[in-house]
Amino acid sequence: MTFSRLCLCGESSLLEVAVQREVAAKKFRRADMGRPWSEIILFFPGGQLIGRHPRIKISHFTLPTPFLGARMSRFAPSDLPLLSRVDVILTDVDDTLTHKGRLSARTLDAMARLAQAGVRVVPVTGGCAGWCDHIVRAWPVAAVIGESGAFRFSLRQGGALERYFVRPLDELRADQRRLLEVARRALEAVPAARMAADQDYRLVDVAVDHAQDIAALPPESVQTIIDVFQNAGARARASSIHVNAWFGDHDKASMASHVLAEDFGISSKEERAGRVLFIGDAPNDETLFGASTLSFGVANIAPHLDALVHKPRWVCQTAYGDGFAEMAGHVLAARA
């Protein structure tokens, strides 16, 4: 019997199932998929596929018992002691805390319960400065790292905003003006792409929309955008919705290290290994997966795993903000 992989991600679960190639090939040929089915990873909230083939239903599919490949590990009760000292959680935002841009009540409650238990939550995002200003003021977080590691925002006692930038802001703004010229060339190379809607609220980087307010671009188009920036000497990484680009050596992991050492007094590798956890969903989270002994991927990370050199230690059973809430439950149980 020949098996291949079909990844299916629903609203609250990841199924990686073995199916007979012959059965699947027949179904997908009838749907005119246009390429070998075994190369395709499909997502379906409520039975409706999204992504490259949004119209194809799978309600008629009978799936065998789910299984998890060796490259991913589910969190087990025997792993709980590893989380007993965690008091800082670094988390991506888009499609890790949110789903389709929305933060659910369940996810917000999980963040609040962590804060009440003495666990500091720090969103680490490619999101804009304007968004980060809101997050640090309105969410139960200890700080926020934004624009792919360009800055940290936190609140002083009394509620005043404190901003730390990786370099003087006037230098960063000058670099951003150069980046906007490169972005123009990227849009010429991929006309279906758009500047991110939040670009006007960014202080340092630039963001090109590949899946937020436009139909999701194919991977080769996303890579073309990245190549344009990299050929101009910039750094560029794809999140689940944007390609973020910037000049400089900073990234999410380097700013996280600064925050851990300077704000929280966690500087040694030994302390970080036991007290700091990271959770994310996309390739632009890879530096933090590599820097974190304790890490989770929410279930919707599945399509990216093969491309990651540094993978999460555990993969949640649930996707998006539900995955964050699942992880929070493990941390709270371990600390109880």
JSON list of C-alpha atoms in Angstrom, two decimals, residues 15 26 101 179 187 238 292:
[
{"chain": "A", "resi": 15, "resn": "LEU", "atom": "CA", "xyz": [-5.00, 16.14, 11.20]},
{"chain": "A", "resi": 26, "resn": "LYS", "atom": "CA", "xyz": [-8.85, 10.00, -8.14]},
{"chain": "A", "resi": 101, "resn": "GLY", "atom": "CA", "xyz": [-7.06, 39.28, 12.28]},
{"chain": "A", "resi": 179, "resn": "LEU", "atom": "CA", "xyz": [13.19, 50.49, 1.76]},
{"chain": "A", "resi": 187, "resn": "LEU", "atom": "CA", "xyz": [5.45, 45.55, -6.47]},
{"chain": "A", "resi": 238, "resn": "ALA", "atom": "CA", "xyz": [7.48, 36.15, 5.25]},
{"chain": "A", "resi": 292, "resn": "SER", "atom": "CA", "xyz": [14.18, 28.72, 22.55]}
]
